[in-house]
Short mmCIF file of C-alpha atoms in Angstrom, two decimals:
data_model
loop_
_atom_site.label_atom_id
_atom_site.label_comp_id
_atom_site.label_asym_id
_atom_site.label_seq_id
_atom_site.Cartn_x
_atom_site.Cartn_y
_atom_site.Cartn_z
CA MET A 1 0.00 0.00 0.00
CA LEU A 2 2.80 2.41 0.87
CA ASP A 3 4.56 1.63 -2.40
CA ALA A 4 1.35 2.32 -4.32
CA LEU A 5 0.92 5.65 -2.52
CA TRP A 6 4.55 6.64 -3.10
CA ASN A 7 4.39 5.81 -6.81
CA LEU A 8 1.42 8.13 -7.37
CA SER A 9 2.94 11.42 -6.26
CA LYS A 10 5.78 12.35 -3.99
CA PRO A 11 4.50 14.30 -0.96
CA GLU A 12 6.68 17.34 -1.66
CA GLU A 13 5.33 17.59 -5.23
CA VAL A 14 1.65 17.69 -4.26
CA PHE A 15 1.91 21.20 -2.76
CA LYS A 16 4.08 22.68 -5.51
CA PHE A 17 2.81 24.66 -8.49
CA PRO A 18 0.20 22.37 -10.09
CA PRO A 19 0.95 20.70 -13.45
CA ILE A 20 -0.64 23.47 -15.51
CA SER A 21 0.43 25.66 -18.40
CA PRO A 22 1.79 29.00 -17.09
CA PHE A 23 0.03 30.86 -19.92
CA SER A 24 -3.36 29.20 -20.42
CA LEU A 25 -3.56 27.79 -16.85
CA CYS A 26 -4.94 24.53 -18.28
CA PHE A 27 -3.73 21.25 -16.84
CA LEU A 28 -0.99 19.63 -18.89
CA SER A 29 -2.94 16.37 -18.73
CA ARG A 30 -5.91 16.62 -21.10
CA SER A 31 -7.89 14.04 -19.15
CA LEU A 32 -7.29 15.90 -15.88
CA GLU A 33 -8.40 19.16 -17.50
CA GLN A 34 -11.63 17.51 -18.66
CA ILE A 35 -12.30 16.22 -15.13
CA TYR A 36 -11.67 19.71 -13.72
CA ARG A 37 -14.07 21.29 -16.20
CA ARG A 38 -16.79 18.72 -15.48
CA GLN A 39 -16.60 18.92 -11.67
CA VAL A 40 -19.31 21.58 -11.62
CA LEU A 41 -21.65 19.01 -13.24
CA ARG A 42 -21.23 16.41 -10.49
CA VAL A 43 -24.17 16.06 -8.11
CA PRO A 44 -22.86 15.80 -4.53
CA ARG A 45 -23.31 12.40 -2.93
CA LYS A 46 -25.59 12.24 0.10
CA SER A 47 -22.69 11.01 2.21
CA VAL A 48 -20.62 14.12 1.39
CA LEU A 49 -20.94 17.27 3.49
CA VAL A 50 -22.26 20.01 1.19
CA THR A 51 -20.75 23.47 1.75
CA LEU A 52 -20.67 26.77 -0.13
CA ALA A 53 -17.34 25.64 -1.62
CA THR A 54 -18.92 22.54 -3.19
CA PRO A 55 -18.46 22.87 -7.00
CA ARG A 56 -22.17 22.33 -7.61
CA LEU A 57 -23.10 25.11 -5.15
CA THR A 58 -20.44 27.66 -6.11
CA PRO A 59 -22.48 29.02 -9.07
CA VAL A 60 -25.45 29.56 -6.71
CA THR A 61 -23.58 31.82 -4.29
CA ASN A 62 -21.70 33.64 -7.04
CA GLY A 63 -24.89 34.05 -9.08
CA LEU A 64 -26.68 35.64 -6.13
CA VAL A 65 -23.79 38.03 -5.44
CA HIS A 66 -23.59 39.00 -9.11
CA PHE A 67 -27.35 39.60 -9.35
CA ILE A 68 -27.22 41.86 -6.27
CA PHE A 69 -24.25 43.71 -7.78
CA PHE A 70 -26.15 44.20 -11.05
CA ILE A 71 -29.21 45.55 -9.22
CA LEU A 72 -27.10 47.95 -7.12
CA VAL A 73 -25.28 49.30 -10.19
CA SER A 74 -28.61 49.68 -11.99
CA LEU A 75 -30.16 51.53 -9.05
CA ALA A 76 -27.14 53.84 -8.95
CA CYS A 77 -27.63 54.61 -12.65
CA PHE A 78 -31.37 55.23 -12.26
CA TYR A 79 -30.73 57.51 -9.31
CA ASN A 80 -27.89 59.53 -10.83
CA PHE A 81 -29.13 59.78 -14.42
CA PRO A 82 -32.54 61.52 -14.42
CA ASN A 83 -33.06 60.93 -18.13
CA LEU A 84 -33.54 57.22 -17.38
CA ILE A 85 -36.55 58.01 -15.21
CA ASN A 86 -38.21 60.89 -17.05
CA GLY A 87 -37.87 59.12 -20.41
CA GLU A 88 -36.08 61.99 -22.15
CA LEU A 89 -33.47 59.73 -23.71
CA VAL A 90 -33.32 59.91 -27.47
CA LEU A 91 -32.08 56.33 -27.78
CA ALA A 92 -33.62 53.32 -26.02
CA LEU A 93 -30.22 51.58 -25.73
CA PRO A 94 -29.96 51.84 -21.89
CA TYR A 95 -33.40 50.23 -21.47
CA VAL A 96 -32.49 47.44 -23.89
CA VAL A 97 -29.20 46.77 -22.09
CA PHE A 98 -30.91 46.81 -18.68
CA GLY A 99 -33.61 44.41 -19.86
CA PHE A 100 -31.02 42.10 -21.41
CA GLY A 101 -28.93 42.10 -18.23
CA LEU A 102 -31.98 41.45 -16.06
CA CYS A 103 -33.06 38.55 -18.28
CA ILE A 104 -29.65 36.89 -18.51
CA ASN A 105 -29.07 37.16 -14.75
CA GLY A 106 -32.59 35.92 -14.01
CA LEU A 107 -32.18 33.00 -16.42
CA PHE A 108 -28.92 31.99 -14.79
CA LEU A 109 -30.40 32.10 -11.28
CA SER A 110 -33.54 30.20 -12.31
CA VAL A 111 -31.48 27.40 -13.87
CA ILE A 112 -29.11 26.91 -10.94
CA PHE A 113 -31.87 27.15 -8.30
CA SER A 114 -34.13 24.76 -10.22
CA ASP A 115 -31.24 22.34 -10.58
CA MET A 116 -30.43 22.60 -6.87
CA LEU A 117 -34.05 21.82 -5.96
CA ALA A 118 -34.07 18.93 -8.44
CA TRP A 119 -31.01 17.09 -7.11
CA ASN A 120 -32.26 17.68 -3.56
CA GLY A 121 -35.46 15.80 -4.40
CA PHE A 122 -37.93 18.72 -4.34
CA CYS A 123 -38.83 18.41 -8.02
CA PRO A 124 -38.66 14.68 -8.92
CA SER A 125 -40.86 14.94 -12.02
CA GLY A 126 -38.64 17.43 -13.84
CA THR A 127 -35.29 16.34 -12.48
CA HIS A 128 -34.04 14.85 -15.74
CA ILE A 129 -35.03 17.87 -17.85
CA LEU A 130 -33.59 20.40 -15.41
CA GLN A 131 -30.32 18.55 -15.03
CA ARG A 132 -30.08 18.18 -18.80
CA PHE A 133 -30.56 21.93 -19.25
CA TYR A 134 -28.03 22.59 -16.48
CA SER A 135 -25.47 20.33 -18.16
CA ILE A 136 -25.93 22.20 -21.45
CA LEU A 137 -25.57 25.62 -19.80
CA PHE A 138 -22.49 24.55 -17.84
CA ASP A 139 -20.67 22.96 -20.73
CA TRP A 140 -17.21 24.54 -20.69
CA TYR A 141 -17.59 26.68 -23.83
CA VAL A 142 -21.26 27.53 -23.36
CA ARG A 143 -20.54 28.39 -19.73
CA ASN A 144 -17.81 30.86 -20.63
CA ILE A 145 -19.73 32.53 -23.48
CA PHE A 146 -22.87 32.89 -21.37
CA GLY A 147 -20.78 33.96 -18.39
CA ALA A 148 -18.98 36.66 -20.39
CA LEU A 149 -22.33 38.18 -21.42
CA MET A 150 -23.62 38.05 -17.86
CA LEU A 151 -20.46 39.49 -16.31
CA CYS A 152 -20.42 42.37 -18.79
CA SER A 153 -24.07 43.33 -18.15
CA PRO A 154 -23.45 45.78 -15.22
CA ALA A 155 -20.65 47.59 -17.08
CA ALA A 156 -22.69 47.56 -20.30
CA PHE A 157 -25.56 49.34 -18.56
CA VAL A 158 -23.18 52.00 -17.21
CA LEU A 159 -21.64 52.53 -20.66
CA ALA A 160 -25.10 52.66 -22.26
CA ASN A 161 -25.78 55.78 -20.17
CA PHE A 162 -22.52 57.42 -21.23
CA GLN A 163 -23.02 60.84 -22.83
CA LEU A 164 -20.07 61.62 -25.11
CA CYS A 165 -20.40 65.38 -24.92
CA MET A 166 -20.03 65.35 -21.14
CA PHE A 167 -16.43 64.16 -21.41
CA TRP A 168 -15.27 66.42 -24.23
CA ASN A 169 -13.19 69.45 -23.37
CA SER A 170 -15.32 72.35 -22.09
CA ARG A 171 -12.53 74.76 -21.01
CA THR A 172 -12.09 76.29 -24.43
CA LEU A 173 -15.77 77.23 -24.71
CA ASN A 174 -17.77 79.93 -23.04
CA VAL A 175 -20.27 77.86 -21.05
CA SER A 176 -22.25 78.78 -17.99
CA ALA A 177 -21.13 77.90 -14.48
CA ALA A 178 -24.20 75.67 -14.06
CA ALA A 179 -23.22 73.74 -17.19
CA GLU A 180 -19.68 73.31 -15.89
CA PHE A 181 -21.04 72.05 -12.57
CA SER A 182 -23.24 69.56 -14.44
CA ILE A 183 -20.32 68.33 -16.49
CA GLY A 184 -18.11 67.96 -13.43
CA GLU A 185 -20.82 66.15 -11.47
CA TYR A 186 -21.53 63.85 -14.41
CA ARG A 187 -17.85 63.03 -14.83
CA MET A 188 -17.41 62.29 -11.13
CA VAL A 189 -20.44 59.97 -11.01
CA HIS A 190 -19.25 58.12 -14.09
CA GLY A 191 -15.75 57.94 -12.66
CA ILE A 192 -17.07 56.25 -9.52
CA LEU A 193 -19.19 53.84 -11.57
CA PHE A 194 -16.23 53.11 -13.85
CA THR A 195 -14.17 52.26 -10.79
CA PHE A 196 -16.66 49.77 -9.35
CA MET A 197 -18.20 48.25 -12.49
CA LEU A 198 -15.31 45.81 -12.97
CA PHE A 199 -15.28 44.23 -9.51
CA ASN A 200 -17.84 41.56 -10.42
CA LEU A 201 -15.39 40.16 -12.98
CA THR A 202 -13.53 38.32 -10.20
CA LEU A 203 -16.57 36.14 -9.39
CA PHE A 204 -17.30 32.62 -10.69
CA PRO A 205 -14.15 30.51 -10.25
CA ASN A 206 -15.88 27.91 -12.46
CA PHE A 207 -15.32 30.21 -15.45
CA SER A 208 -11.99 30.53 -17.19
CA SER A 209 -9.79 33.31 -15.83
CA TRP A 210 -9.12 34.34 -19.42
CA THR A 211 -12.85 34.79 -20.06
CA LYS A 212 -13.14 37.20 -17.13
CA SER A 213 -9.88 39.02 -17.87
CA LEU A 214 -10.66 39.45 -21.57
CA SER A 215 -14.15 40.72 -20.70
CA ALA A 216 -12.60 43.28 -18.34
CA THR A 217 -10.14 44.29 -21.07
CA ILE A 218 -12.93 44.89 -23.60
CA ILE A 219 -14.88 46.98 -21.07
CA CYS A 220 -11.81 49.08 -20.21
CA LEU A 221 -10.91 49.67 -23.86
CA THR A 222 -14.50 50.66 -24.66
CA SER A 223 -14.59 53.06 -21.70
CA CYS A 224 -11.30 54.69 -22.69
CA LEU A 225 -12.43 55.01 -26.29
CA LEU A 226 -15.65 56.74 -25.24
CA MET A 227 -13.77 59.16 -22.97
CA HIS A 228 -11.16 60.17 -25.56
CA TRP A 229 -13.07 60.12 -28.84
CA PRO A 230 -13.59 62.48 -30.57
CA PHE A 231 -10.99 64.96 -29.31
CA GLN A 232 -12.96 68.15 -29.76
CA GLY A 233 -14.48 70.84 -27.57
CA PHE A 234 -17.76 70.73 -25.78
CA SER A 235 -20.70 71.40 -28.06
CA TYR A 236 -24.26 72.34 -27.22
CA SER A 237 -25.46 69.54 -29.47
CA CYS A 238 -26.56 67.80 -26.26
CA PRO A 239 -28.01 70.59 -24.12
CA SER A 240 -30.83 68.43 -22.83
CA GLN A 241 -28.32 66.14 -21.13
CA VAL A 242 -26.65 69.08 -19.40
CA VAL A 243 -29.94 70.63 -18.35
CA GLY A 244 -31.31 67.30 -17.19
CA PHE A 245 -28.26 66.52 -15.12
CA SER A 246 -28.14 69.99 -13.61
CA ALA A 247 -31.17 69.04 -11.51
CA ILE A 248 -28.78 67.10 -9.28
CA THR A 249 -26.23 69.92 -9.08
CA SER A 250 -28.75 72.67 -8.35
CA ALA A 251 -27.90 72.56 -4.65
CA ILE A 252 -24.21 73.36 -5.29
CA ASP A 253 -23.13 76.87 -4.36
CA THR A 254 -21.45 78.39 -7.41
CA ASN A 255 -19.50 80.80 -5.23
CA SER A 256 -17.83 78.03 -3.20
CA PRO A 257 -17.69 74.89 -5.39
CA PRO A 258 -16.49 71.59 -3.86
CA VAL A 259 -12.83 70.61 -4.12
CA TRP A 260 -13.44 67.72 -6.48
CA LEU A 261 -15.21 69.87 -9.02
CA ALA A 262 -12.01 71.47 -10.34
CA ALA A 263 -10.41 68.07 -10.88
CA ALA A 264 -13.54 66.73 -12.58
CA GLU A 265 -13.71 69.70 -14.95
CA SER A 266 -10.04 69.41 -15.85
CA THR A 267 -9.04 68.27 -19.31
CA LEU A 268 -6.82 65.68 -17.63
CA PHE A 269 -9.75 63.95 -15.96
CA PRO A 270 -10.26 61.40 -18.80
CA TRP A 271 -6.58 60.52 -18.58
CA GLU A 272 -6.86 60.15 -14.82
CA MET A 273 -9.79 57.77 -15.32
CA THR A 274 -7.75 55.89 -17.92
CA VAL A 275 -5.01 55.30 -15.34
CA ILE A 276 -7.57 54.15 -12.74
CA LEU A 277 -9.20 51.76 -15.21
CA SER A 278 -5.81 50.39 -16.25
CA LEU A 279 -4.81 49.75 -12.63
CA ASN A 280 -8.16 48.08 -11.98
CA LEU A 281 -7.67 45.94 -15.06
CA ILE A 282 -4.21 44.83 -13.89
CA LEU A 283 -5.61 44.06 -10.43
CA ILE A 284 -8.47 42.03 -11.90
CA PHE A 285 -6.12 40.17 -14.22
CA PHE A 286 -3.84 39.04 -11.39
CA LEU A 287 -6.76 38.32 -9.04
CA ASN A 288 -8.40 36.08 -11.64
CA ARG A 289 -5.11 34.36 -12.33
CA ASP A 290 -4.38 33.74 -8.64
CA ILE A 291 -7.94 32.54 -7.97
CA ASP A 292 -7.78 30.16 -10.92
CA ILE A 293 -4.39 28.81 -9.83
CA SER A 294 -5.52 28.38 -6.22
CA PHE A 295 -8.64 26.48 -7.30
CA ARG A 296 -6.58 24.27 -9.58
CA VAL A 297 -4.04 23.64 -6.81
CA SER A 298 -6.87 22.63 -4.49
CA PHE A 299 -8.45 20.44 -7.17
CA ASN A 300 -5.12 18.81 -8.04
CA ARG A 301 -4.43 18.10 -4.36
CA ASP A 302 -7.89 16.58 -3.89
CA PHE A 303 -7.52 14.60 -7.10
CA GLU A 304 -4.16 13.18 -6.03
CA ALA A 305 -5.59 12.36 -2.60
CA SER A 306 -8.53 10.61 -4.25
CA ARG A 307 -6.18 8.64 -6.51
CA ALA A 308 -4.08 7.65 -3.50
CA LYS A 309 -7.19 6.63 -1.58
CA LYS A 310 -8.40 4.50 -4.49
CA ALA A 311 -4.95 2.95 -4.89
CA ILE A 312 -4.82 2.10 -1.20
CA SER A 313 -8.36 0.73 -1.34
CA ARG A 314 -7.46 -1.33 -4.40
CA GLU A 315 -4.33 -2.67 -2.73
CA LYS A 316 -6.32 -3.41 0.41
CA MET A 317 -8.97 -5.30 -1.55
CA GLN A 318 -6.27 -7.25 -3.35
CA GLY A 319 -4.61 -8.02 -0.02
CA GLU A 320 -7.95 -9.12 1.43
CA TRP A 321 -8.58 -11.28 -1.61
CA LEU A 322 -5.17 -12.92 -1.34
CA LEU A 323 -5.60 -13.43 2.40
CA GLU A 324 -9.06 -14.96 1.96
CA ASN A 325 -7.59 -17.40 -0.54
CA ILE A 326 -5.07 -18.48 2.09
CA ILE A 327 -7.27 -18.30 5.18
CA PRO A 328 -11.09 -18.72 5.22
CA ARG A 329 -13.04 -15.52 5.72
CA PHE A 330 -14.71 -16.69 8.93
CA VAL A 331 -11.27 -17.29 10.46
CA LEU A 332 -10.02 -13.78 9.60
CA THR A 333 -12.54 -12.14 11.94
CA ASP A 334 -11.07 -13.85 15.00
CA LEU A 335 -7.54 -13.63 13.67
CA ARG A 336 -7.73 -9.82 13.39
CA LYS A 337 -8.88 -9.53 17.00
CA THR A 338 -6.44 -11.88 18.73
CA ASN A 339 -3.74 -12.64 16.10
CA LYS A 340 -4.33 -16.33 16.75
CA TYR A 341 -6.97 -18.91 15.95
CA SER A 342 -7.72 -22.48 16.95
CA GLN A 343 -11.01 -24.36 17.06
CA HIS A 344 -12.10 -27.88 17.97
CA VAL A 345 -14.77 -29.05 15.54
CA LYS A 346 -16.99 -32.09 15.91
CA ASP A 347 -18.58 -33.94 13.00
CA ALA A 348 -16.37 -32.32 10.40
CA ALA A 349 -15.99 -34.02 7.03
CA VAL A 350 -12.55 -34.39 5.45
CA MET A 351 -11.72 -35.41 1.89
CA PHE A 352 -8.51 -36.18 0.00
CA ALA A 353 -8.56 -36.38 -3.79
CA SER A 354 -5.33 -37.56 -5.42
CA ILE A 355 -4.46 -37.93 -9.09
CA ALA A 356 -3.14 -41.48 -8.84
CA ASN A 357 -1.20 -41.60 -12.10
CA PHE A 358 0.22 -38.07 -12.21
CA SER A 359 3.74 -39.40 -11.62
CA GLU A 360 3.41 -41.28 -14.92
CA PHE A 361 2.47 -38.04 -16.68
CA TYR A 362 5.16 -35.90 -15.05
CA ASP A 363 8.39 -35.60 -17.05
CA GLU A 364 11.08 -33.37 -15.62
CA GLN A 365 13.17 -33.69 -18.76
CA TYR A 366 10.71 -31.51 -20.69
CA GLN A 367 11.16 -27.85 -19.64
CA GLY A 368 11.90 -28.95 -16.09
CA GLY A 369 8.34 -30.22 -15.68
CA GLN A 370 6.80 -26.74 -16.05
CA GLU A 371 4.26 -27.81 -18.66
CA MET A 372 3.12 -30.74 -16.49
CA LEU A 373 2.67 -28.42 -13.51
CA ARG A 374 0.62 -26.09 -15.71
CA VAL A 375 -1.72 -28.99 -16.51
CA LEU A 376 -1.97 -29.86 -12.81
CA ASN A 377 -2.78 -26.23 -12.04
CA GLU A 378 -5.59 -26.27 -14.61
CA ILE A 379 -7.08 -29.38 -13.01
CA PHE A 380 -7.00 -27.93 -9.51
CA ALA A 381 -8.36 -24.61 -10.82
CA ASP A 382 -11.37 -26.51 -12.20
CA PHE A 383 -11.77 -28.17 -8.80
CA GLU A 384 -11.68 -24.83 -7.00
CA HIS A 385 -14.16 -23.32 -9.44
CA LEU A 386 -16.77 -25.71 -8.04
CA LEU A 387 -16.43 -24.05 -4.63
CA SER A 388 -18.04 -20.87 -5.96
CA SER A 389 -21.38 -22.71 -6.19
CA SER A 390 -23.86 -22.09 -3.36
CA ARG A 391 -24.28 -25.87 -3.06
CA PHE A 392 -20.79 -26.09 -1.59
CA LYS A 393 -20.89 -23.08 0.74
CA ASP A 394 -19.91 -25.34 3.66
CA VAL A 395 -16.89 -26.76 1.81
CA GLU A 396 -13.44 -25.23 2.32
CA LYS A 397 -10.31 -26.02 0.40
CA ILE A 398 -7.55 -26.71 2.94
CA LYS A 399 -4.45 -27.17 0.80
CA THR A 400 -2.83 -29.10 -2.03
CA ILE A 401 0.01 -31.52 -1.44
CA ALA A 402 1.74 -32.30 -4.74
CA GLU A 403 -1.01 -34.00 -6.80
CA CYS A 404 -3.36 -34.33 -3.80
CA PHE A 405 -6.29 -31.95 -3.20
CA MET A 406 -7.57 -31.64 0.38
CA ALA A 407 -10.93 -30.16 1.41
CA ALA A 408 -13.18 -30.21 4.45
CA SER A 409 -16.69 -29.12 5.43
CA GLY A 410 -18.43 -28.06 8.62
CA LEU A 411 -15.53 -25.94 9.89
CA ASN A 412 -17.60 -22.73 9.97
CA LEU A 413 -19.82 -23.39 12.97
CA VAL A 414 -21.89 -20.22 12.49
CA GLN A 415 -22.80 -21.06 8.90
CA ARG A 416 -23.26 -24.70 9.79
CA ALA A 417 -25.88 -23.79 12.40
CA GLN A 418 -27.96 -22.08 9.70
CA ASN A 419 -28.39 -25.28 7.66
CA LYS A 420 -31.74 -27.07 7.71
CA SER A 421 -30.13 -30.44 8.39
CA PRO A 422 -27.30 -30.93 10.93
CA ASP A 423 -25.62 -33.26 8.41
CA ALA A 424 -25.98 -30.93 5.41
CA HIS A 425 -22.25 -30.17 5.40
CA LEU A 426 -21.46 -33.91 5.24
CA TYR A 427 -23.68 -34.32 2.19
CA ALA A 428 -22.19 -31.21 0.59
CA LEU A 429 -18.64 -32.57 0.78
CA MET A 430 -19.73 -35.95 -0.60
CA ASP A 431 -21.47 -34.25 -3.53
CA PHE A 432 -18.35 -32.14 -4.02
CA ALA A 433 -16.27 -35.33 -4.22
CA THR A 434 -18.57 -36.79 -6.88
CA GLU A 435 -18.36 -33.52 -8.85
CA LEU A 436 -14.56 -33.78 -8.78
CA LEU A 437 -14.80 -37.13 -10.57
CA LYS A 438 -17.09 -35.63 -13.22
CA THR A 439 -14.83 -32.59 -13.62
CA LEU A 440 -11.79 -34.77 -14.19
CA GLU A 441 -13.72 -36.83 -16.75
CA ASP A 442 -14.52 -33.63 -18.65
CA PHE A 443 -10.87 -32.60 -18.47
CA ASN A 444 -9.73 -36.00 -19.79
CA ARG A 445 -11.85 -35.50 -22.90
CA GLN A 446 -9.52 -32.63 -23.81
CA MET A 447 -6.42 -34.79 -23.38
CA PHE A 448 -5.29 -36.68 -26.48
CA ASN A 449 -2.74 -39.12 -25.18
CA PHE A 450 -3.29 -39.40 -21.42
CA GLN A 451 -6.16 -40.08 -19.04
CA PHE A 452 -5.87 -38.92 -15.43
CA GLU A 453 -7.32 -41.13 -12.68
CA LEU A 454 -8.61 -39.84 -9.35
CA LYS A 455 -8.77 -41.62 -6.01
CA ILE A 456 -10.82 -40.05 -3.23
CA GLY A 457 -10.87 -40.78 0.48
CA TYR A 458 -13.61 -39.46 2.76
CA ASN A 459 -14.07 -39.50 6.53
CA VAL A 460 -16.14 -37.84 9.26
CA GLY A 461 -15.13 -37.02 12.82
CA GLU A 462 -13.48 -34.57 15.17
CA VAL A 463 -10.73 -32.25 13.96
CA THR A 464 -8.75 -29.33 15.31
CA ALA A 465 -8.54 -26.30 13.01
CA GLY A 466 -6.03 -23.52 13.48
CA VAL A 467 -3.65 -20.99 11.99
CA ILE A 468 0.08 -21.62 12.27
CA GLY A 469 2.78 -18.97 11.87
CA THR A 470 3.09 -15.21 12.32
CA THR A 471 4.44 -14.08 8.93
CA LYS A 472 3.57 -16.82 6.45
CA LEU A 473 0.23 -17.91 7.86
CA LEU A 474 -1.06 -21.41 7.24
CA TYR A 475 -4.60 -22.62 7.96
CA ASP A 476 -4.78 -26.36 8.47
CA ILE A 477 -6.68 -29.11 10.30
CA TRP A 478 -5.34 -31.97 12.39
CA GLY A 479 -6.69 -35.07 14.03
CA ASP A 480 -7.25 -38.78 13.67
CA THR A 481 -10.11 -38.05 11.27
CA VAL A 482 -7.66 -36.43 8.87
CA ASN A 483 -5.26 -39.37 9.08
CA VAL A 484 -8.00 -41.91 8.34
CA ALA A 485 -9.28 -39.84 5.39
CA SER A 486 -5.73 -39.80 4.04
CA ARG A 487 -5.54 -43.61 4.35
CA MET A 488 -8.88 -43.95 2.58
CA TYR A 489 -7.54 -42.33 -0.57
CA SER A 490 -4.12 -44.01 -0.44
CA THR A 491 -5.73 -47.46 -0.19
CA GLY A 492 -8.67 -46.60 -2.40
CA GLN A 493 -9.56 -47.51 -5.94
CA LYS A 494 -9.27 -45.33 -9.03
CA ALA A 495 -12.32 -43.25 -9.94
CA ARG A 496 -14.02 -44.28 -6.68
CA ILE A 497 -14.74 -42.69 -3.31
CA GLN A 498 -13.76 -44.86 -0.35
CA VAL A 499 -15.19 -44.38 3.17
CA THR A 500 -15.11 -46.22 6.47
CA GLU A 501 -18.02 -48.37 7.60
CA ASP A 502 -19.10 -45.76 10.17
CA VAL A 503 -19.33 -43.12 7.47
CA ALA A 504 -21.29 -45.43 5.16
CA GLN A 505 -23.84 -46.03 7.91
CA ARG A 506 -24.00 -42.31 8.75
CA LEU A 507 -24.73 -41.33 5.14
CA SER A 508 -26.86 -44.32 4.19
CA SER A 509 -30.04 -42.22 4.16
CA GLN A 510 -28.74 -40.18 1.24
CA TYR A 511 -26.25 -42.42 -0.59
CA ASP A 512 -25.81 -46.03 -1.66
CA PHE A 513 -22.55 -47.79 -0.79
CA GLU A 514 -21.07 -51.19 -1.61
CA TYR A 515 -18.94 -53.11 0.80
CA ARG A 516 -15.38 -53.45 -0.42
CA GLY A 517 -13.86 -55.56 2.35
CA ASN A 518 -11.17 -55.24 4.97
CA VAL A 519 -8.29 -52.89 4.20
CA PHE A 520 -5.14 -52.60 6.25
CA VAL A 521 -4.72 -49.04 7.54
CA LYS A 522 -1.44 -48.01 9.08
CA GLY A 523 -1.93 -47.28 12.77
CA LYS A 524 -5.46 -48.75 12.69
CA GLY A 525 -5.01 -52.28 11.47
CA GLU A 526 -7.76 -53.89 9.43
CA MET A 527 -10.72 -51.61 8.67
CA ARG A 528 -14.00 -52.39 6.95
CA THR A 529 -14.38 -49.97 4.02
CA HIS A 530 -17.10 -49.12 1.53
CA LEU A 531 -17.18 -47.55 -1.93
CA LEU A 532 -19.74 -44.97 -2.99
CA ILE A 533 -22.21 -46.08 -5.65
CA GLY A 534 -24.17 -42.87 -5.92
CA ARG A 535 -26.88 -40.72 -4.46
CA LYS A 536 -30.21 -42.37 -3.71
CA ALA A 537 -32.96 -41.59 -6.18
CA ASP A 538 -35.42 -40.81 -3.38
CA ALA A 539 -32.96 -38.78 -1.29
CA GLU A 540 -34.45 -35.60 0.13
CA PRO A 541 -32.70 -32.31 -0.59
CA TYR A 542 -30.62 -30.99 2.26
#
């Protein structure tokens, strides 16, 4: 697990500058960039704590803030520009821009709020449609185009109210003091609006930083162009604007004008505003860049942590799988608690199945016997495949000894207690033994020049099960029952299952046996043994 974690990313590299292009700020890995762009489309899992920083919720909070900003800027324009209220504008452009901005902001909010209600279960009937519409709107390119229009809406409304003649030079002309006050007031109001109308372009970290920075650049260039073009003196071609705006400046004392008025009336005021806009643009550019980088650093760190977590989980699952193939699962529970396991089991069934003529097949002269061992592995793999059947849930493979396959049943006392019949595990192992004979017959049909022969010994009795070792663990069973089962296969007949007389009597309700005779068993002397004929036709299912 540690090796897998180390191979993913070195710890000191995770917190460095993320693997992104310094210019475009896109991830160098195309697949990682696609994942980053799609994160806003992921619905949070119920098990995950949802916060305002959750990618799916970020557009909601930013959309609300932007809508409030748009309304405040609009109210400021309606308050400071009387022509908007009294309808004296010659062109309807400001109303069109305001309506467009209101619609595009309202559409954005309605989509994200409807989607939020849908994935929270408040609108189950339209969930699919809403989420589909949300996924279209938040596609990377659609998101940035739509976002650019929405982010430019406050500044566009301010610029739509821009009166060109108010910013042209008035010093060279003989104009009234009231007109100069109106011009100065107008310039100051627009200067303040120009200063604040770009701040919303740092919202929405889900949008590209270049989209926001380029939008700010276009707004700044347009503002500067309007302030400096054309370079000619003030003309009374727009007297209504001056007269209309003078309603605000009527309270100003012409004998003692405010300090800011001289600066606002100066011919250098447009250049001063140009400097302010340029500084704001630089600030917004670096803010957007730093915000984008910080979000990508956070995403890259979370992504690497997720990869490491999955790698560890995968290694853990593989380790569990390997361990369960060495030690039965029911043993692992106790082994994890106490680091040791031993159990005395009564009425356990033990079986040995040996390929009697494998030594005749084995030839060490040919590739050191590797091909023969491959064949043996295929046979045992077919045997083990039978254990995946629910019929043999009580059967456990114990080990293989050369060409001998050892299995037992009834070792899991908890599972054994759930069986309908107390002898169900005995019948399961006997059926497993008969299936081994059939499996080997099927395997022999694929062999052209050799036929393997299987001898099986079966016995029932008390055993002791346990795990030996601390590093290389070994699960095994011991007892006289195991020894007798081993003798049953060693003295048995090919393609037959040999049992003791006690076992034949114990299983006589389910199986038919034929008496073989007395067989000498080392350590036991002469023993009466029987050979399995088959399962009774009228045997009840267990």
